[in-house]
């Protein structure tokens, strides 16, 4: 009986036309400083709205424009078209340079996540200073992941949506391969070959592997 009453109440509210739902999503994304998930969009929109469908239409509408609708992890954001990024160079130039140790540590976490401090040190062949990890945490490019179900239950590290957003990546599968990283000067040859990301390795859905493959080795 309670379900019937709830259905009757819901039927009193008709969802706005899809064009109006697109406008709502556009307004929320435009005003938001951070990427917004579908769930967050629908929580702000009238009952019955389908934010996921509205985003599909909105993304098509922005094709070829100076601003694109892009997916960042499981969230969405309005971003300047990549071919026009040079126009924003003054405003977006990163003045804080990462050390070589920080760059290598970040690359290892991105390709081997979730990974412990000991595993990072084993791959690099040298110890990691606390300042290196703290800098990456402060920049919100990495975060603590699940604890590994091994003696001592060491904490792991993973990259964040902020990291993906900064480099224009939709997900971890879009990470570049070894040649691209070396060409950009982000990796040195002194890392052990067996631990280096290979060309095409970015095609593997790392996020999916993290979620589905660590149930026995990690705890929430």
PDB file of C-alpha atoms in Angstrom:
ATOM      1  CA  UNK A   1       0.000   0.000   0.000  1.00  0.00           C
ATOM      2  CA  UNK A   2       2.839   2.358   0.891  1.00  0.00           C
ATOM      3  CA  UNK A   3       4.463   1.661  -2.491  1.00  0.00           C
ATOM      4  CA  UNK A   4       1.198   2.461  -4.303  1.00  0.00           C
ATOM      5  CA  UNK A   5       0.887   5.793  -2.475  1.00  0.00           C
ATOM      6  CA  UNK A   6       4.517   6.633  -3.271  1.00  0.00           C
ATOM      7  CA  UNK A   7       3.980   5.800  -6.968  1.00  0.00           C
ATOM      8  CA  UNK A   8       0.891   8.014  -7.039  1.00  0.00           C
ATOM      9  CA  UNK A   9       2.808  10.897  -5.476  1.00  0.00           C
ATOM     10  CA  UNK A  10       5.681  10.500  -7.928  1.00  0.00           C
ATOM     11  CA  UNK A  11       3.305  10.444 -10.887  1.00  0.00           C
ATOM     12  CA  UNK A  12       2.115  13.925  -9.922  1.00  0.00           C
ATOM     13  CA  UNK A  13       5.523  15.312 -10.892  1.00  0.00           C
ATOM     14  CA  UNK A  14       6.380  15.169 -14.570  1.00  0.00           C
ATOM     15  CA  UNK A  15      10.041  15.458 -15.555  1.00  0.00           C
ATOM     16  CA  UNK A  16      10.985  18.596 -17.526  1.00  0.00           C
ATOM     17  CA  UNK A  17      11.585  18.247 -21.286  1.00  0.00           C
ATOM     18  CA  UNK A  18      15.033  16.870 -22.195  1.00  0.00           C
ATOM     19  CA  UNK A  19      16.090  20.225 -23.637  1.00  0.00           C
ATOM     20  CA  UNK A  20      15.411  21.807 -20.254  1.00  0.00           C
ATOM     21  CA  UNK A  21      17.303  19.031 -18.479  1.00  0.00           C
ATOM     22  CA  UNK A  22      20.296  19.764 -20.743  1.00  0.00           C
ATOM     23  CA  UNK A  23      20.162  23.419 -19.720  1.00  0.00           C
ATOM     24  CA  UNK A  24      20.069  22.451 -16.055  1.00  0.00           C
ATOM     25  CA  UNK A  25      23.111  20.180 -16.398  1.00  0.00           C
ATOM     26  CA  UNK A  26      24.912  22.895 -18.342  1.00  0.00           C
ATOM     27  CA  UNK A  27      24.217  25.491 -15.647  1.00  0.00           C
ATOM     28  CA  UNK A  28      25.419  23.232 -12.824  1.00  0.00           C
ATOM     29  CA  UNK A  29      28.604  22.206 -14.658  1.00  0.00           C
ATOM     30  CA  UNK A  30      29.383  25.789 -15.665  1.00  0.00           C
ATOM     31  CA  UNK A  31      29.112  27.006 -12.073  1.00  0.00           C
ATOM     32  CA  UNK A  32      31.028  24.107 -10.526  1.00  0.00           C
ATOM     33  CA  UNK A  33      34.765  24.387  -9.867  1.00  0.00           C
ATOM     34  CA  UNK A  34      35.074  20.585  -9.694  1.00  0.00           C
ATOM     35  CA  UNK A  35      33.797  17.770 -11.946  1.00  0.00           C
ATOM     36  CA  UNK A  36      30.255  16.675 -11.050  1.00  0.00           C
ATOM     37  CA  UNK A  37      28.897  13.117 -11.028  1.00  0.00           C
ATOM     38  CA  UNK A  38      25.569  12.045 -12.533  1.00  0.00           C
ATOM     39  CA  UNK A  39      24.238  11.330  -9.047  1.00  0.00           C
ATOM     40  CA  UNK A  40      25.153  14.837  -7.884  1.00  0.00           C
ATOM     41  CA  UNK A  41      23.486  16.368 -10.932  1.00  0.00           C
ATOM     42  CA  UNK A  42      20.262  14.432 -10.400  1.00  0.00           C
ATOM     43  CA  UNK A  43      20.224  15.350  -6.702  1.00  0.00           C
ATOM     44  CA  UNK A  44      19.943  19.020  -7.705  1.00  0.00           C
ATOM     45  CA  UNK A  45      17.494  18.521 -10.578  1.00  0.00           C
ATOM     46  CA  UNK A  46      13.699  18.019 -10.379  1.00  0.00           C
ATOM     47  CA  UNK A  47      12.310  14.553  -9.738  1.00  0.00           C
ATOM     48  CA  UNK A  48      12.317  12.230 -12.748  1.00  0.00           C
ATOM     49  CA  UNK A  49      15.229  13.873 -14.580  1.00  0.00           C
ATOM     50  CA  UNK A  50      17.720  11.665 -16.426  1.00  0.00           C
ATOM     51  CA  UNK A  51      21.056  13.454 -16.104  1.00  0.00           C
ATOM     52  CA  UNK A  52      22.955  10.682 -17.913  1.00  0.00           C
ATOM     53  CA  UNK A  53      20.834  11.064 -21.056  1.00  0.00           C
ATOM     54  CA  UNK A  54      20.969  14.854 -20.829  1.00  0.00           C
ATOM     55  CA  UNK A  55      24.772  14.695 -20.733  1.00  0.00           C
ATOM     56  CA  UNK A  56      24.842  12.603 -23.910  1.00  0.00           C
ATOM     57  CA  UNK A  57      22.872  15.277 -25.775  1.00  0.00           C
ATOM     58  CA  UNK A  58      24.873  18.076 -24.168  1.00  0.00           C
ATOM     59  CA  UNK A  59      28.181  16.481 -25.149  1.00  0.00           C
ATOM     60  CA  UNK A  60      27.094  16.288 -28.785  1.00  0.00           C
ATOM     61  CA  UNK A  61      25.969  19.912 -28.703  1.00  0.00           C
ATOM     62  CA  UNK A  62      29.437  21.022 -27.575  1.00  0.00           C
ATOM     63  CA  UNK A  63      31.291  19.061 -30.287  1.00  0.00           C
ATOM     64  CA  UNK A  64      33.464  21.370 -32.371  1.00  0.00           C
ATOM     65  CA  UNK A  65      33.020  24.276 -29.956  1.00  0.00           C
ATOM     66  CA  UNK A  66      35.664  26.115 -27.938  1.00  0.00           C
ATOM     67  CA  UNK A  67      34.457  24.359 -24.805  1.00  0.00           C
ATOM     68  CA  UNK A  68      33.917  20.607 -24.550  1.00  0.00           C
ATOM     69  CA  UNK A  69      32.000  18.431 -22.115  1.00  0.00           C
ATOM     70  CA  UNK A  70      34.490  15.836 -20.872  1.00  0.00           C
ATOM     71  CA  UNK A  71      34.327  12.859 -18.534  1.00  0.00           C
ATOM     72  CA  UNK A  72      36.806  12.810 -15.655  1.00  0.00           C
ATOM     73  CA  UNK A  73      36.707   9.457 -13.878  1.00  0.00           C
ATOM     74  CA  UNK A  74      33.027   9.025 -13.005  1.00  0.00           C
ATOM     75  CA  UNK A  75      32.291  12.756 -13.129  1.00  0.00           C
ATOM     76  CA  UNK A  76      31.738  15.404 -15.827  1.00  0.00           C
ATOM     77  CA  UNK A  77      33.132  18.882 -16.436  1.00  0.00           C
ATOM     78  CA  UNK A  78      33.234  21.684 -18.998  1.00  0.00           C
ATOM     79  CA  UNK A  79      36.783  22.199 -20.268  1.00  0.00           C
ATOM     80  CA  UNK A  80      38.534  24.311 -22.912  1.00  0.00           C
ATOM     81  CA  UNK A  81      39.031  22.412 -26.182  1.00  0.00           C
ATOM     82  CA  UNK A  82      42.501  20.832 -26.160  1.00  0.00           C
ATOM     83  CA  UNK A  83      43.554  22.514 -29.422  1.00  0.00           C
ATOM     84  CA  UNK A  84      42.854  25.926 -27.863  1.00  0.00           C
ATOM     85  CA  UNK A  85      44.792  25.293 -24.647  1.00  0.00           C
ATOM     86  CA  UNK A  86      47.590  27.599 -25.855  1.00  0.00           C
ATOM     87  CA  UNK A  87      45.220  30.547 -25.405  1.00  0.00           C
ATOM     88  CA  UNK A  88      45.133  29.835 -21.671  1.00  0.00           C
ATOM     89  CA  UNK A  89      48.873  29.326 -21.270  1.00  0.00           C
ATOM     90  CA  UNK A  90      49.423  32.364 -19.063  1.00  0.00           C
ATOM     91  CA  UNK A  91      46.575  31.472 -16.750  1.00  0.00           C
ATOM     92  CA  UNK A  92      47.364  27.755 -16.456  1.00  0.00           C
ATOM     93  CA  UNK A  93      51.172  27.653 -16.363  1.00  0.00           C
ATOM     94  CA  UNK A  94      52.283  25.480 -13.436  1.00  0.00           C
ATOM     95  CA  UNK A  95      54.874  27.397 -11.450  1.00  0.00           C
ATOM     96  CA  UNK A  96      55.601  24.661  -8.922  1.00  0.00           C
ATOM     97  CA  UNK A  97      58.030  22.159 -10.447  1.00  0.00           C
ATOM     98  CA  UNK A  98      58.136  18.556  -9.338  1.00  0.00           C
ATOM     99  CA  UNK A  99      61.448  16.972  -8.443  1.00  0.00           C
ATOM    100  CA  UNK A 100      62.702  13.987 -10.440  1.00  0.00           C
ATOM    101  CA  UNK A 101      61.929  11.775  -7.442  1.00  0.00           C
ATOM    102  CA  UNK A 102      58.347  13.080  -7.287  1.00  0.00           C
ATOM    103  CA  UNK A 103      57.819  12.566 -11.033  1.00  0.00           C
ATOM    104  CA  UNK A 104      59.117   9.004 -10.894  1.00  0.00           C
ATOM    105  CA  UNK A 105      57.061   8.248  -7.784  1.00  0.00           C
ATOM    106  CA  UNK A 106      53.926   9.650  -9.436  1.00  0.00           C
ATOM    107  CA  UNK A 107      54.522   7.591 -12.586  1.00  0.00           C
ATOM    108  CA  UNK A 108      54.990   4.392 -10.574  1.00  0.00           C
ATOM    109  CA  UNK A 109      51.788   4.993  -8.612  1.00  0.00           C
ATOM    110  CA  UNK A 110      49.843   5.751 -11.802  1.00  0.00           C
ATOM    111  CA  UNK A 111      50.919   2.530 -13.531  1.00  0.00           C
ATOM    112  CA  UNK A 112      51.091   0.162 -10.570  1.00  0.00           C
ATOM    113  CA  UNK A 113      48.241   1.372  -8.362  1.00  0.00           C
ATOM    114  CA  UNK A 114      47.360   0.415  -5.726  1.00  0.00           C
ATOM    115  CA  UNK A 115      51.013   0.336  -4.627  1.00  0.00           C
ATOM    116  CA  UNK A 116      52.708   0.548  -1.213  1.00  0.00           C
ATOM    117  CA  UNK A 117      55.669   2.735  -0.252  1.00  0.00           C
ATOM    118  CA  UNK A 118      57.890  -0.373  -0.030  1.00  0.00           C
ATOM    119  CA  UNK A 119      56.865  -1.431  -3.544  1.00  0.00           C
ATOM    120  CA  UNK A 120      57.608   2.054  -4.900  1.00  0.00           C
ATOM    121  CA  UNK A 121      61.045   1.980  -3.296  1.00  0.00           C
ATOM    122  CA  UNK A 122      61.698  -1.497  -4.708  1.00  0.00           C
ATOM    123  CA  UNK A 123      60.811  -0.337  -8.226  1.00  0.00           C
ATOM    124  CA  UNK A 124      62.879   2.854  -8.014  1.00  0.00           C
ATOM    125  CA  UNK A 125      65.746   1.153  -6.253  1.00  0.00           C
ATOM    126  CA  UNK A 126      66.043   3.994  -3.730  1.00  0.00           C
ATOM    127  CA  UNK A 127      64.105   5.106  -0.670  1.00  0.00           C
ATOM    128  CA  UNK A 128      61.408   7.780  -0.885  1.00  0.00           C
ATOM    129  CA  UNK A 129      61.597  10.847   1.315  1.00  0.00           C
ATOM    130  CA  UNK A 130      58.472  11.774   3.260  1.00  0.00           C
ATOM    131  CA  UNK A 131      58.524  15.173   1.569  1.00  0.00           C
ATOM    132  CA  UNK A 132      58.099  13.604  -1.887  1.00  0.00           C
ATOM    133  CA  UNK A 133      54.899  11.778  -0.913  1.00  0.00           C
ATOM    134  CA  UNK A 134      53.629  14.757   1.089  1.00  0.00           C
ATOM    135  CA  UNK A 135      54.045  17.030  -1.937  1.00  0.00           C
ATOM    136  CA  UNK A 136      51.984  14.730  -4.161  1.00  0.00           C
ATOM    137  CA  UNK A 137      49.328  14.388  -1.440  1.00  0.00           C
ATOM    138  CA  UNK A 138      49.227  18.163  -0.977  1.00  0.00           C
ATOM    139  CA  UNK A 139      48.729  18.656  -4.720  1.00  0.00           C
ATOM    140  CA  UNK A 140      45.900  16.078  -4.495  1.00  0.00           C
ATOM    141  CA  UNK A 141      47.409  14.068  -7.340  1.00  0.00           C
ATOM    142  CA  UNK A 142      47.589  10.933  -5.185  1.00  0.00           C
ATOM    143  CA  UNK A 143      45.601   9.690  -2.215  1.00  0.00           C
ATOM    144  CA  UNK A 144      45.676   6.813   0.226  1.00  0.00           C
ATOM    145  CA  UNK A 145      44.107   3.626  -1.120  1.00  0.00           C
ATOM    146  CA  UNK A 146      43.063   0.440   0.631  1.00  0.00           C
ATOM    147  CA  UNK A 147      45.347  -1.243   3.130  1.00  0.00           C
ATOM    148  CA  UNK A 148      47.018  -4.362   1.787  1.00  0.00           C
ATOM    149  CA  UNK A 149      46.084  -7.571   3.576  1.00  0.00           C
ATOM    150  CA  UNK A 150      49.687  -8.536   4.284  1.00  0.00           C
ATOM    151  CA  UNK A 151      51.703  -8.412   7.527  1.00  0.00           C
ATOM    152  CA  UNK A 152      51.573  -4.888   8.889  1.00  0.00           C
ATOM    153  CA  UNK A 153      48.662  -4.044   6.559  1.00  0.00           C
ATOM    154  CA  UNK A 154      50.623  -1.286   4.752  1.00  0.00           C
ATOM    155  CA  UNK A 155      48.675   1.578   3.205  1.00  0.00           C
ATOM    156  CA  UNK A 156      48.632   1.883  -0.592  1.00  0.00           C
ATOM    157  CA  UNK A 157      48.620   4.890  -2.920  1.00  0.00           C
ATOM    158  CA  UNK A 158      46.479   5.592  -6.001  1.00  0.00           C
ATOM    159  CA  UNK A 159      46.093   8.576  -8.328  1.00  0.00           C
ATOM    160  CA  UNK A 160      43.099  10.911  -7.953  1.00  0.00           C
ATOM    161  CA  UNK A 161      40.491  12.438 -10.290  1.00  0.00           C
ATOM    162  CA  UNK A 162      42.412  15.714  -9.827  1.00  0.00           C
ATOM    163  CA  UNK A 163      45.448  14.046 -11.421  1.00  0.00           C
ATOM    164  CA  UNK A 164      43.324  12.750 -14.318  1.00  0.00           C
ATOM    165  CA  UNK A 165      41.693  16.151 -14.785  1.00  0.00           C
ATOM    166  CA  UNK A 166      45.038  18.004 -14.787  1.00  0.00           C
ATOM    167  CA  UNK A 167      46.407  15.815 -17.578  1.00  0.00           C
ATOM    168  CA  UNK A 168      43.156  15.649 -19.551  1.00  0.00           C
ATOM    169  CA  UNK A 169      42.610  11.925 -18.953  1.00  0.00           C
ATOM    170  CA  UNK A 170      39.180  10.333 -18.746  1.00  0.00           C
ATOM    171  CA  UNK A 171      40.477   7.333 -16.805  1.00  0.00           C
ATOM    172  CA  UNK A 172      43.689   5.507 -15.911  1.00  0.00           C
ATOM    173  CA  UNK A 173      43.416   3.496 -19.138  1.00  0.00           C
ATOM    174  CA  UNK A 174      44.342   6.647 -21.061  1.00  0.00           C
ATOM    175  CA  UNK A 175      47.803   6.914 -19.506  1.00  0.00           C
ATOM    176  CA  UNK A 176      50.599   7.142 -22.115  1.00  0.00           C
ATOM    177  CA  UNK A 177      53.072   4.353 -22.788  1.00  0.00           C
ATOM    178  CA  UNK A 178      56.807   4.139 -22.158  1.00  0.00           C
ATOM    179  CA  UNK A 179      57.902   5.960 -25.328  1.00  0.00           C
ATOM    180  CA  UNK A 180      55.606   8.902 -24.690  1.00  0.00           C
ATOM    181  CA  UNK A 181      56.805   9.254 -21.085  1.00  0.00           C
ATOM    182  CA  UNK A 182      60.461   9.177 -22.081  1.00  0.00           C
ATOM    183  CA  UNK A 183      59.860  11.652 -24.908  1.00  0.00           C
ATOM    184  CA  UNK A 184      58.267  14.018 -22.411  1.00  0.00           C
ATOM    185  CA  UNK A 185      61.247  13.603 -20.090  1.00  0.00           C
ATOM    186  CA  UNK A 186      59.101  12.143 -17.317  1.00  0.00           C
ATOM    187  CA  UNK A 187      61.103   8.956 -16.814  1.00  0.00           C
ATOM    188  CA  UNK A 188      64.777   8.075 -16.690  1.00  0.00           C
ATOM    189  CA  UNK A 189      66.244   4.826 -17.955  1.00  0.00           C
ATOM    190  CA  UNK A 190      67.505   3.828 -14.521  1.00  0.00           C
ATOM    191  CA  UNK A 191      64.160   2.314 -13.493  1.00  0.00           C
ATOM    192  CA  UNK A 192      64.258  -1.510 -13.747  1.00  0.00           C
ATOM    193  CA  UNK A 193      62.903  -2.556 -17.195  1.00  0.00           C
ATOM    194  CA  UNK A 194      60.480  -5.083 -15.703  1.00  0.00           C
ATOM    195  CA  UNK A 195      58.761  -2.281 -13.777  1.00  0.00           C
ATOM    196  CA  UNK A 196      58.569   0.253 -16.595  1.00  0.00           C
ATOM    197  CA  UNK A 197      55.166   0.883 -18.254  1.00  0.00           C
ATOM    198  CA  UNK A 198      55.077  -0.612 -21.721  1.00  0.00           C
ATOM    199  CA  UNK A 199      53.615   0.876 -24.894  1.00  0.00           C
ATOM    200  CA  UNK A 200      49.928   0.046 -24.931  1.00  0.00           C
ATOM    201  CA  UNK A 201      49.857  -0.614 -21.190  1.00  0.00           C
ATOM    202  CA  UNK A 202      47.547   2.346 -20.878  1.00  0.00           C
ATOM    203  CA  UNK A 203      44.914   0.317 -22.751  1.00  0.00           C
ATOM    204  CA  UNK A 204      44.411  -1.866 -19.665  1.00  0.00           C
ATOM    205  CA  UNK A 205      41.559  -0.688 -17.489  1.00  0.00           C
ATOM    206  CA  UNK A 206      43.569  -0.079 -14.322  1.00  0.00           C
ATOM    207  CA  UNK A 207      40.569   1.289 -12.453  1.00  0.00           C
ATOM    208  CA  UNK A 208      38.605  -1.888 -13.118  1.00  0.00           C
ATOM    209  CA  UNK A 209      41.525  -4.033 -12.044  1.00  0.00           C
ATOM    210  CA  UNK A 210      41.819  -2.087  -8.806  1.00  0.00           C
ATOM    211  CA  UNK A 211      38.143  -2.537  -7.982  1.00  0.00           C
ATOM    212  CA  UNK A 212      37.770  -6.187  -9.064  1.00  0.00           C
ATOM    213  CA  UNK A 213      41.173  -7.687  -8.415  1.00  0.00           C
ATOM    214  CA  UNK A 214      42.066  -6.683  -4.886  1.00  0.00           C
ATOM    215  CA  UNK A 215      39.267  -8.126  -2.794  1.00  0.00           C
ATOM    216  CA  UNK A 216      41.521 -10.789  -1.269  1.00  0.00           C
ATOM    217  CA  UNK A 217      44.630  -8.659  -0.904  1.00  0.00           C
ATOM    218  CA  UNK A 218      43.128  -5.403   0.310  1.00  0.00           C
ATOM    219  CA  UNK A 219      40.637  -4.215   2.875  1.00  0.00           C
ATOM    220  CA  UNK A 220      38.286  -1.238   2.704  1.00  0.00           C
TER     221      UNK A 220
END
